PDB file of C-alpha atoms in Angstrom:
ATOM      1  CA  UNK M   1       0.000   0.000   0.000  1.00  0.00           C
ATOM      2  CA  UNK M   2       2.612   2.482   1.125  1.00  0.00           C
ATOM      3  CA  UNK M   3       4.404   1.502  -2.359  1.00  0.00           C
ATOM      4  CA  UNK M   4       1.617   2.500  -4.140  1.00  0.00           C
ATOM      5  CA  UNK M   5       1.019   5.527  -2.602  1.00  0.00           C
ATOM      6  CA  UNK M   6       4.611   6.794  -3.283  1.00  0.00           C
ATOM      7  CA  UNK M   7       4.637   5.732  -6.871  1.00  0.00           C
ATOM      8  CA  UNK M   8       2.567   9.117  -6.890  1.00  0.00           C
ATOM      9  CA  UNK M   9       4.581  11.117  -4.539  1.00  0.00           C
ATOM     10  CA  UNK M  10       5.613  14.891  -5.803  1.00  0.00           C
ATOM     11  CA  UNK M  11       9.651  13.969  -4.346  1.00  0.00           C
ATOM     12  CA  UNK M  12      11.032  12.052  -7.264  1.00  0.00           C
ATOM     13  CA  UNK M  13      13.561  10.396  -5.609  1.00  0.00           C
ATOM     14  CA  UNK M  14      10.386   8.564  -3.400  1.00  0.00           C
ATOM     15  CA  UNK M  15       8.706   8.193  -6.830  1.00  0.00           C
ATOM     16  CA  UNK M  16      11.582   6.515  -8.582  1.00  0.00           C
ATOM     17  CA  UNK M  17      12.204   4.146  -5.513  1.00  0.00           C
ATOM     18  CA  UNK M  18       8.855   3.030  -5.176  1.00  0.00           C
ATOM     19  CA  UNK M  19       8.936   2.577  -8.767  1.00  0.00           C
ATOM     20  CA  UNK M  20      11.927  -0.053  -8.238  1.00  0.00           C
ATOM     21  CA  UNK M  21      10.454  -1.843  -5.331  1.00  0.00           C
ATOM     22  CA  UNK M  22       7.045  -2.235  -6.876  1.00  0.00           C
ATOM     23  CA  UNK M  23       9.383  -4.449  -9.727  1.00  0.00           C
ATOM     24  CA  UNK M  24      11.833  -5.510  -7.005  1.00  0.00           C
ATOM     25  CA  UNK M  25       9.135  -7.135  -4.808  1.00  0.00           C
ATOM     26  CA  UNK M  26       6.402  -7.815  -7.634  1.00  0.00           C
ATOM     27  CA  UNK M  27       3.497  -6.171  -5.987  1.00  0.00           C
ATOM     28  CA  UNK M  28      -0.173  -7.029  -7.390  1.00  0.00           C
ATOM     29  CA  UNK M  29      -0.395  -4.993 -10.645  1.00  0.00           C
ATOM     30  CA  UNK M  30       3.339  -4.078 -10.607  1.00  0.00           C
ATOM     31  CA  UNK M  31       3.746  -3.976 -14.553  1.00  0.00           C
ATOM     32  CA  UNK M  32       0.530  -1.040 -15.327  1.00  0.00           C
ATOM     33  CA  UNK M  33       1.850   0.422 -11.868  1.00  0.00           C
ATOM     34  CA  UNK M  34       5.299   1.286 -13.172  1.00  0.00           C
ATOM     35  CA  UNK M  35       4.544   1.469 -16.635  1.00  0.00           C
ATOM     36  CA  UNK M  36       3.300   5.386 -16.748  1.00  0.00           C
ATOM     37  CA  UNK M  37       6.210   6.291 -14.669  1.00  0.00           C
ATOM     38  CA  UNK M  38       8.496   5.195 -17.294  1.00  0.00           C
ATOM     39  CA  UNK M  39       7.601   8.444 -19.001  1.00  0.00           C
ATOM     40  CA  UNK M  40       8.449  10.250 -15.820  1.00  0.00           C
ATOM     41  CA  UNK M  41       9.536  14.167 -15.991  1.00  0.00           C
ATOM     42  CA  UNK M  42      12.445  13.084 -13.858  1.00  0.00           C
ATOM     43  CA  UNK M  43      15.135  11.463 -15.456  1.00  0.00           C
ATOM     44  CA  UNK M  44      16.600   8.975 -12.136  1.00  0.00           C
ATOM     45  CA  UNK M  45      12.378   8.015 -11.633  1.00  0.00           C
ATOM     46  CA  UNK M  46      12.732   6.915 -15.500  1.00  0.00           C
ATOM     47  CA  UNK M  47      16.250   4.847 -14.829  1.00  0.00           C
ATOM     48  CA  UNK M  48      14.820   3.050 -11.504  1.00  0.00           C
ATOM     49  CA  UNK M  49      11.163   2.199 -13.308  1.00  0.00           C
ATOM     50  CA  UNK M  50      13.073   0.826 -15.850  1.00  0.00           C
ATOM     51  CA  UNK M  51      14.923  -1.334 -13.570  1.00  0.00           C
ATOM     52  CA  UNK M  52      11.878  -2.580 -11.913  1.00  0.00           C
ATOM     53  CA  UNK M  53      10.789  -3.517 -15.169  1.00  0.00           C
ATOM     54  CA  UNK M  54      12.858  -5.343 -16.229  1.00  0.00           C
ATOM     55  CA  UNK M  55      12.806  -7.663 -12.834  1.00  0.00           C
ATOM     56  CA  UNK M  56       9.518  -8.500 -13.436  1.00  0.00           C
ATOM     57  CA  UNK M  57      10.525  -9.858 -16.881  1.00  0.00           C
ATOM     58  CA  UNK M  58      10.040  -7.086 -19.706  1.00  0.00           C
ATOM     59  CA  UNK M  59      12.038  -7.515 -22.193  1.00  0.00           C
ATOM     60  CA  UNK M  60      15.057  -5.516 -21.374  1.00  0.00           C
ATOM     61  CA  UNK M  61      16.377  -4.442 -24.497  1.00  0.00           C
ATOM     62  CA  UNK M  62      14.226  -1.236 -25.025  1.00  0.00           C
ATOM     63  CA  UNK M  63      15.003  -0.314 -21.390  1.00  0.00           C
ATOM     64  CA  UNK M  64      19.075  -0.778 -21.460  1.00  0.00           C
ATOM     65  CA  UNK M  65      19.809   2.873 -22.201  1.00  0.00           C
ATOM     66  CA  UNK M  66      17.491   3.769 -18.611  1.00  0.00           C
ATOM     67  CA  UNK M  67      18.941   0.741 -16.961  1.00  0.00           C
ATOM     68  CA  UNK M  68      22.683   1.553 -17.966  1.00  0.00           C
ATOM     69  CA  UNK M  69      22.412   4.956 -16.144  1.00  0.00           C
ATOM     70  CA  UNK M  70      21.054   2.851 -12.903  1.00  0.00           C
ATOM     71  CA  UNK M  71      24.097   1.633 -12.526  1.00  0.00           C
ATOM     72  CA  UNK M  72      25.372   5.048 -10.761  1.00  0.00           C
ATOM     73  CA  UNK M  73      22.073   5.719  -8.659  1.00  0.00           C
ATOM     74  CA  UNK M  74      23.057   6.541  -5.198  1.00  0.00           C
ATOM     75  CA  UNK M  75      20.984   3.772  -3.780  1.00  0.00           C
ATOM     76  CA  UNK M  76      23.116   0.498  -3.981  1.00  0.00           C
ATOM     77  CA  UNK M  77      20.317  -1.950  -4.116  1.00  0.00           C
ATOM     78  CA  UNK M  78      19.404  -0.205  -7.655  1.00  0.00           C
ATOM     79  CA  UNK M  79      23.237  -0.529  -8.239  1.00  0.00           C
ATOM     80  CA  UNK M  80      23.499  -4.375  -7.513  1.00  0.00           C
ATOM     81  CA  UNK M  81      20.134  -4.718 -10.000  1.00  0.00           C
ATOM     82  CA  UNK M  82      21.105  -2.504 -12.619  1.00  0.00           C
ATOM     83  CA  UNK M  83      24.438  -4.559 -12.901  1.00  0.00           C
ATOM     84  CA  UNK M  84      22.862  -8.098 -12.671  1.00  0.00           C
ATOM     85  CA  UNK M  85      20.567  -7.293 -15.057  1.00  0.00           C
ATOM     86  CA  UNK M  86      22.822  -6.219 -17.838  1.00  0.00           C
ATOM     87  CA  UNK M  87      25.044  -8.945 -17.154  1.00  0.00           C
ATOM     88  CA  UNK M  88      21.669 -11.445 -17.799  1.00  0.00           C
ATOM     89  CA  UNK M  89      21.150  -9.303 -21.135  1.00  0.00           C
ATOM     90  CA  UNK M  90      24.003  -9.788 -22.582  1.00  0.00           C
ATOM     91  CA  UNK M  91      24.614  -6.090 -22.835  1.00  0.00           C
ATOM     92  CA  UNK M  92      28.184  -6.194 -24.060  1.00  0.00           C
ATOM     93  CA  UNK M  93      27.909  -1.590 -24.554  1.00  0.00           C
ATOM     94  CA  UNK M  94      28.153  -2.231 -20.604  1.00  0.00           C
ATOM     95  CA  UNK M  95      31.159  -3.314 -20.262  1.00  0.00           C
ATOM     96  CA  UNK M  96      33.059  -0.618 -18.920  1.00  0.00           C
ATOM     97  CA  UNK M  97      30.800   1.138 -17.214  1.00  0.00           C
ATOM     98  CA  UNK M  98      30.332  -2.409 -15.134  1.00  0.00           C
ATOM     99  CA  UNK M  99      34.261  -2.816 -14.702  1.00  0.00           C
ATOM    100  CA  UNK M 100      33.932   0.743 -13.049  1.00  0.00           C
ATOM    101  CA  UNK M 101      31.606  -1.161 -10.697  1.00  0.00           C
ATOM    102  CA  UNK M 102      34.399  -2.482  -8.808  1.00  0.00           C
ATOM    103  CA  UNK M 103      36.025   0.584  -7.312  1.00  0.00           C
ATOM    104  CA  UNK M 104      32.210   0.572  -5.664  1.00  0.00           C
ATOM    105  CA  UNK M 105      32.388   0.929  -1.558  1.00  0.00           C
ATOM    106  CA  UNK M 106      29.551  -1.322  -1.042  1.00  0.00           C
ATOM    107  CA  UNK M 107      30.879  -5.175  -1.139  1.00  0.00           C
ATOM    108  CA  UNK M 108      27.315  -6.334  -2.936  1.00  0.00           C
ATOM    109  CA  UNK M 109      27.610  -4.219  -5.680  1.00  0.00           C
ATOM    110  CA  UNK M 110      31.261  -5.181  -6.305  1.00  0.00           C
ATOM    111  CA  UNK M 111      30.246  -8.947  -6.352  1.00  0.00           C
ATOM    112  CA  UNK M 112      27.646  -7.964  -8.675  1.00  0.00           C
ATOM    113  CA  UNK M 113      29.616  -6.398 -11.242  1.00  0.00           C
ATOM    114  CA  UNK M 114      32.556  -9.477 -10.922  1.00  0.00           C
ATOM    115  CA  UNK M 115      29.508 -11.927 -11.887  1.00  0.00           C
ATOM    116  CA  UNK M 116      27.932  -9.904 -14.401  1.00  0.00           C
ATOM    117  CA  UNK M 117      31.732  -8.993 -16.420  1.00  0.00           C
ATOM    118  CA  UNK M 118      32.227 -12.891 -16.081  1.00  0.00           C
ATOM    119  CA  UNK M 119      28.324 -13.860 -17.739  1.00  0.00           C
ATOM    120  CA  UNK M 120      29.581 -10.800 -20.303  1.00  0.00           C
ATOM    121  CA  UNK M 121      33.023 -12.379 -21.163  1.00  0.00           C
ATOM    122  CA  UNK M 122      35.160  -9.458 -22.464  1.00  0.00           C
ATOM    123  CA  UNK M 123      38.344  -9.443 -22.525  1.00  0.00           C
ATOM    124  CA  UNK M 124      38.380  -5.662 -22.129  1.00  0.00           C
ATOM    125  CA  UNK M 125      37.062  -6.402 -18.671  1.00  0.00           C
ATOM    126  CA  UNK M 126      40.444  -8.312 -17.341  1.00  0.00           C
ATOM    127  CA  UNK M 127      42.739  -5.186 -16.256  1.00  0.00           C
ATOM    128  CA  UNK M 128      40.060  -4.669 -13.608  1.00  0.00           C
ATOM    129  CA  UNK M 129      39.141  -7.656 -12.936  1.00  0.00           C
ATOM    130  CA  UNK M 130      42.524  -8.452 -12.273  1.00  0.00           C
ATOM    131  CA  UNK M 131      42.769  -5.411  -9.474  1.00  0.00           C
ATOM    132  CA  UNK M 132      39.447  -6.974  -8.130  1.00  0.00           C
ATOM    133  CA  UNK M 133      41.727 -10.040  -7.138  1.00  0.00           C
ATOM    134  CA  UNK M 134      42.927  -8.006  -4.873  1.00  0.00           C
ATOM    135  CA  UNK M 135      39.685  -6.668  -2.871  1.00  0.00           C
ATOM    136  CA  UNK M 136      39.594  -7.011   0.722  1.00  0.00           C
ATOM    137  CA  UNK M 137      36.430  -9.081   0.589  1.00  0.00           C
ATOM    138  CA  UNK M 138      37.737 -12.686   0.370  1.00  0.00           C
ATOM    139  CA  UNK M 139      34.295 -13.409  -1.363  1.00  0.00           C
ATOM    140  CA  UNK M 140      35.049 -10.804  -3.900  1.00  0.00           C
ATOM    141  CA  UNK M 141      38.662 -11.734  -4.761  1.00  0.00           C
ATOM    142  CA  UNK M 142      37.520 -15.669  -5.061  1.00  0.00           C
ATOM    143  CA  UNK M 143      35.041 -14.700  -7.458  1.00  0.00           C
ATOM    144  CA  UNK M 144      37.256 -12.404  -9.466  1.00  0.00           C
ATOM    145  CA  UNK M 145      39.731 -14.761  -9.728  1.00  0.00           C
ATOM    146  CA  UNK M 146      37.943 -17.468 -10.896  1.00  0.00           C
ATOM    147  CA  UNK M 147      36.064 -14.939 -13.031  1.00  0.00           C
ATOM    148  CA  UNK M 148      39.673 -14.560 -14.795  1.00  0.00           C
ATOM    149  CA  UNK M 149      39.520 -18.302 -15.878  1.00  0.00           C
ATOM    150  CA  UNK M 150      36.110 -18.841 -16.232  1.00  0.00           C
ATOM    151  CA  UNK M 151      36.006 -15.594 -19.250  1.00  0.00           C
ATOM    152  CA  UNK M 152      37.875 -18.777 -21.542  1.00  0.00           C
ATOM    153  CA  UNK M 153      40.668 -15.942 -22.731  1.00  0.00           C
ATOM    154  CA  UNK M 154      43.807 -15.648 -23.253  1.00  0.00           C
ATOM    155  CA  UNK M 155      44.120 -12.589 -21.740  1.00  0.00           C
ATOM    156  CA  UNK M 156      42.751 -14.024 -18.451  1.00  0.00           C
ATOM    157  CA  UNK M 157      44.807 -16.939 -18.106  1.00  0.00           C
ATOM    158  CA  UNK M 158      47.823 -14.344 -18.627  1.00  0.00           C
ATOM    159  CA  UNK M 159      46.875 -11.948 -16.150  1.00  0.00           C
ATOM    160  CA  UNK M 160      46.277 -15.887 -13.798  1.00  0.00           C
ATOM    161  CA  UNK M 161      49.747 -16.637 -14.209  1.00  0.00           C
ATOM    162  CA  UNK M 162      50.911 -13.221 -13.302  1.00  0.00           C
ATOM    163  CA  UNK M 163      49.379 -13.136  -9.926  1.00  0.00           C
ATOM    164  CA  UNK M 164      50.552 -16.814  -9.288  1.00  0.00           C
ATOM    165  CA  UNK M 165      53.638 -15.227  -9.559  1.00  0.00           C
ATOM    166  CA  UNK M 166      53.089 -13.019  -6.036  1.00  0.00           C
ATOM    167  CA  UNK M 167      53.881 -16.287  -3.693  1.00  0.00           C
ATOM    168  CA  UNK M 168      52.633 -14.279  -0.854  1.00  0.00           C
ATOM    169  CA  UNK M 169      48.865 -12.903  -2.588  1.00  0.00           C
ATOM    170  CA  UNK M 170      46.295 -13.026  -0.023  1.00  0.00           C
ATOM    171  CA  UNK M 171      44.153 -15.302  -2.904  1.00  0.00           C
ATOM    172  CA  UNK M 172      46.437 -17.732  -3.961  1.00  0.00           C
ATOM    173  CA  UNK M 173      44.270 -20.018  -3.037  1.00  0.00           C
ATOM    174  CA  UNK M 174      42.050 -19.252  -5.375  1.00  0.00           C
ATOM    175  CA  UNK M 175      44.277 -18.363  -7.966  1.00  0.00           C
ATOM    176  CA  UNK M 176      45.266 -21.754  -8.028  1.00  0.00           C
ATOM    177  CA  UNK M 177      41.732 -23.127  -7.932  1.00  0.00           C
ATOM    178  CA  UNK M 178      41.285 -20.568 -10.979  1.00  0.00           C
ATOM    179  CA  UNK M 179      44.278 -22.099 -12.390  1.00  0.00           C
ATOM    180  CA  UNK M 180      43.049 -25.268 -12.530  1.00  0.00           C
ATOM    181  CA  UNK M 181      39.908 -24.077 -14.063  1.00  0.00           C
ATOM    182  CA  UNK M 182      41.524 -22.695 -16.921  1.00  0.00           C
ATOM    183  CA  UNK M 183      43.301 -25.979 -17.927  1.00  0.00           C
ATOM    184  CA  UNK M 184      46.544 -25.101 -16.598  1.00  0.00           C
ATOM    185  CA  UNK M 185      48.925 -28.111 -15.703  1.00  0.00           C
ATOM    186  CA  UNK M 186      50.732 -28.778 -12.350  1.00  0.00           C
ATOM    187  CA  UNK M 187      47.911 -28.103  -9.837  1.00  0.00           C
ATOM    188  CA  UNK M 188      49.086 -30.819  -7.589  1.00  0.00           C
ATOM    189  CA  UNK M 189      53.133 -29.042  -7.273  1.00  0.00           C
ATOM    190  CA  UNK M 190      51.347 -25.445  -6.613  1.00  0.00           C
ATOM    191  CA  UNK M 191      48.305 -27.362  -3.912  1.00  0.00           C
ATOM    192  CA  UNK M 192      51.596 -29.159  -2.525  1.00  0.00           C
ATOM    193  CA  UNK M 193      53.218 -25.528  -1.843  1.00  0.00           C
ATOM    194  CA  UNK M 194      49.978 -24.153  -0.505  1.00  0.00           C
ATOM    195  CA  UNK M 195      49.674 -27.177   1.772  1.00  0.00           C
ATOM    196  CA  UNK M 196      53.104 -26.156   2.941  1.00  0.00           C
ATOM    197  CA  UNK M 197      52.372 -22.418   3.219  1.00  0.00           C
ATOM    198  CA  UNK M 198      53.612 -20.757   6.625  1.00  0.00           C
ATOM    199  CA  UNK M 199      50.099 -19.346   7.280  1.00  0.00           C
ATOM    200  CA  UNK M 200      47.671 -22.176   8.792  1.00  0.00           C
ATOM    201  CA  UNK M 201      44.589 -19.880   7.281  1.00  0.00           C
ATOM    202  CA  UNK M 202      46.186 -20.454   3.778  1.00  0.00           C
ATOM    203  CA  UNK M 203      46.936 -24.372   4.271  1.00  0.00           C
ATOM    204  CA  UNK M 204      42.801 -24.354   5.455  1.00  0.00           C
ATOM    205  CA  UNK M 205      42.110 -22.624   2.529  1.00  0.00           C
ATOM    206  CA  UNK M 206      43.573 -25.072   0.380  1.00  0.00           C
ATOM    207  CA  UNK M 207      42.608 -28.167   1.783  1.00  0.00           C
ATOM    208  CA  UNK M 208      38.968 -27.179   1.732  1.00  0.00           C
ATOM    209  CA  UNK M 209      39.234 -26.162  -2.221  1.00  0.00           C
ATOM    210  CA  UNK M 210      40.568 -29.493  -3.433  1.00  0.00           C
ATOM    211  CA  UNK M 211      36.913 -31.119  -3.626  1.00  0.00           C
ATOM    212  CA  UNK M 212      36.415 -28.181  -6.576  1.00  0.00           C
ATOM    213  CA  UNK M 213      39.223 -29.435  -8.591  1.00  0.00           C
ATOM    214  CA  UNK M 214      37.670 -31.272 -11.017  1.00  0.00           C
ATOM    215  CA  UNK M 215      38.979 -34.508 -13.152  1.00  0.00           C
ATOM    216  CA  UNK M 216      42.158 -34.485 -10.018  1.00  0.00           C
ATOM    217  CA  UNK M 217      42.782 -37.127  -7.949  1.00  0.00           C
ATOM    218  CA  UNK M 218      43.415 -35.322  -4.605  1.00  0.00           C
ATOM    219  CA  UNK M 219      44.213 -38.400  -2.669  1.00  0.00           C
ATOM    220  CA  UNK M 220      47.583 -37.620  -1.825  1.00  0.00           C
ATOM    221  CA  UNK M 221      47.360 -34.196  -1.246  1.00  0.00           C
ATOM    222  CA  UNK M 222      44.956 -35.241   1.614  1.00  0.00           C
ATOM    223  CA  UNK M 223      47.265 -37.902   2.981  1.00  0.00           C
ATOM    224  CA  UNK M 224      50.033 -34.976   3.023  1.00  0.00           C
ATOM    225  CA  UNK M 225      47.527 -32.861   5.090  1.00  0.00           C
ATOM    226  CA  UNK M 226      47.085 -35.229   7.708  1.00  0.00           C
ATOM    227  CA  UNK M 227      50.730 -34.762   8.883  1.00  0.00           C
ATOM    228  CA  UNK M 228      49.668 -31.059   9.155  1.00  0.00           C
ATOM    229  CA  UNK M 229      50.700 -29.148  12.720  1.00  0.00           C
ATOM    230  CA  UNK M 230      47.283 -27.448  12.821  1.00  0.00           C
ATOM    231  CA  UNK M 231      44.158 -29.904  14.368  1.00  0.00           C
ATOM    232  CA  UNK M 232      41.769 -27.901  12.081  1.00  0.00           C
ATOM    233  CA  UNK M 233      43.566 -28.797   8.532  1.00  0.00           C
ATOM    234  CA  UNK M 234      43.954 -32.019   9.577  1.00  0.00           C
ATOM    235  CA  UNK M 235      40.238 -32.773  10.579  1.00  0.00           C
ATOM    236  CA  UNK M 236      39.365 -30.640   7.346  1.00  0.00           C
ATOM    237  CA  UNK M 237      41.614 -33.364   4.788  1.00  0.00           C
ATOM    238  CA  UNK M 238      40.646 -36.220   7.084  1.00  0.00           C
ATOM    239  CA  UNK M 239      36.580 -35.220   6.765  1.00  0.00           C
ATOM    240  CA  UNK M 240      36.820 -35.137   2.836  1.00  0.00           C
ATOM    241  CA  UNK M 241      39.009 -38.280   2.387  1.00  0.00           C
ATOM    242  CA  UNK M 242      36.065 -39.614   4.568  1.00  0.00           C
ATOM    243  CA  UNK M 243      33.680 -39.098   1.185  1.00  0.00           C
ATOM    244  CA  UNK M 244      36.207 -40.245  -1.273  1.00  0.00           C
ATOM    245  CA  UNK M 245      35.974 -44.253  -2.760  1.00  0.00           C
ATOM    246  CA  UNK M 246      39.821 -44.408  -2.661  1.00  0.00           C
TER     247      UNK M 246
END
């Protein structure tokens, strides 16, 4: 109700966000709700109706121009949607303006724009993906990362290799995971060296990301961790050699 009644406020800003949420949440008659504010007087009311559009399902196409500009509104929930939904379009004209997306200071929004470059798959996207590696949200920098290998260019599997390089990156766990995932040979030698890392948060890490490596035997890398000084790596190795048939 109180949606509905600010669809029709006179403060834009109200207008525009109620416009949003009525999409966001899919009120009753969200669609013919929305749809006349589309045509709005206020340019940021026609970017967030837009939005909430296209969450109900309208074909986004004719709304990427609004929904492009959402991408800067100053609330971040219209931020994280924005992004999201050009990354389900396709909307490769997005590109940058996404990869600018991940100097953002909310952590949502970031992780938004590292899943929608990686859905996108341009290579122009890797310089900042690359920096994204090293966010100080681990969930970020894990998705980044893998984001790297998962774009299936050589560009990313170049920029890979150069931060497997830095021995002591915060993520080289998950550069190594990403490694893996972009067909690169001799995960078991770096997972060895991780295993033997000096930090006990690192050898964790790495023991609990060798069920994701896929088509490798991790066997022995699990035997290895048993031996391991810390209680919690060792229960970690010793819980997943639990599930495997060897």
């Amino acid at each position: 109700v109180t949606l509905v009644k600010n669809i029709k406020s006179d403060d834009p800003a109200l207008r525009g966000l109620a416009a949003f949420r009525i999409g966001k949440y899919k009120t009753p008659d969200a669609i013919s709700l929305i749809r006349p504010v589309l045509k709005d007087k206020d340019e940021s009311v026609q970017q967030r109706a837009a939005t909430g559009l296209a969450l109900l399902g309208e074909p986004a196409k004719p709304l990427l121009k609004l929904i492009r500009k959402a991408v800067e509104d100053e609330e971040s929930e219209i931020r994280v949607a924005s992004i999201e939904l050009l990354g389900n379009a396709s909307d490769k004209k997005s590109v940058e303006l996404i990869s600018k997306a991940l100097q953002d200071e909310v952590v949502l929004v970031r992780r938004s724009a590292i899943s929608s470059l990686g859905k996108l798959g341009d290579a122009s996207s890797v310089p900042a993906i690359s920096e994204a590696v090293d966010d100080d949200d681990i969930e970020t920098a894990k998705a980044a990362a893998y984001a790297l290998a998962d774009l299936k260019a050589p560009q990313g599997v170049k920029a890979l290799k150069e931060l497997a390089e830095k021995e002591d990156h915060p993520a080289r766990v998950w550069i190594a995971v990403a490694m893996h995932r972009a067909g690169q040979k001799d995960t078991a030698a770096r997972f060895e060296k991780l295993l033997k890392d000096e930090d006990e948060k690192v050898r964790q890490q790495a023991v609990s990301s060798l069920e994701q490596l896929a088509d490798l035997d991790a066997t022995n890398l699990l035997i290895l961790a048993l031996d391991d000084d810390s209680q919690a790596v060792c229960k970690a190795a010793s819980t997943l050699l639990a599930t495997t048939d060897s």
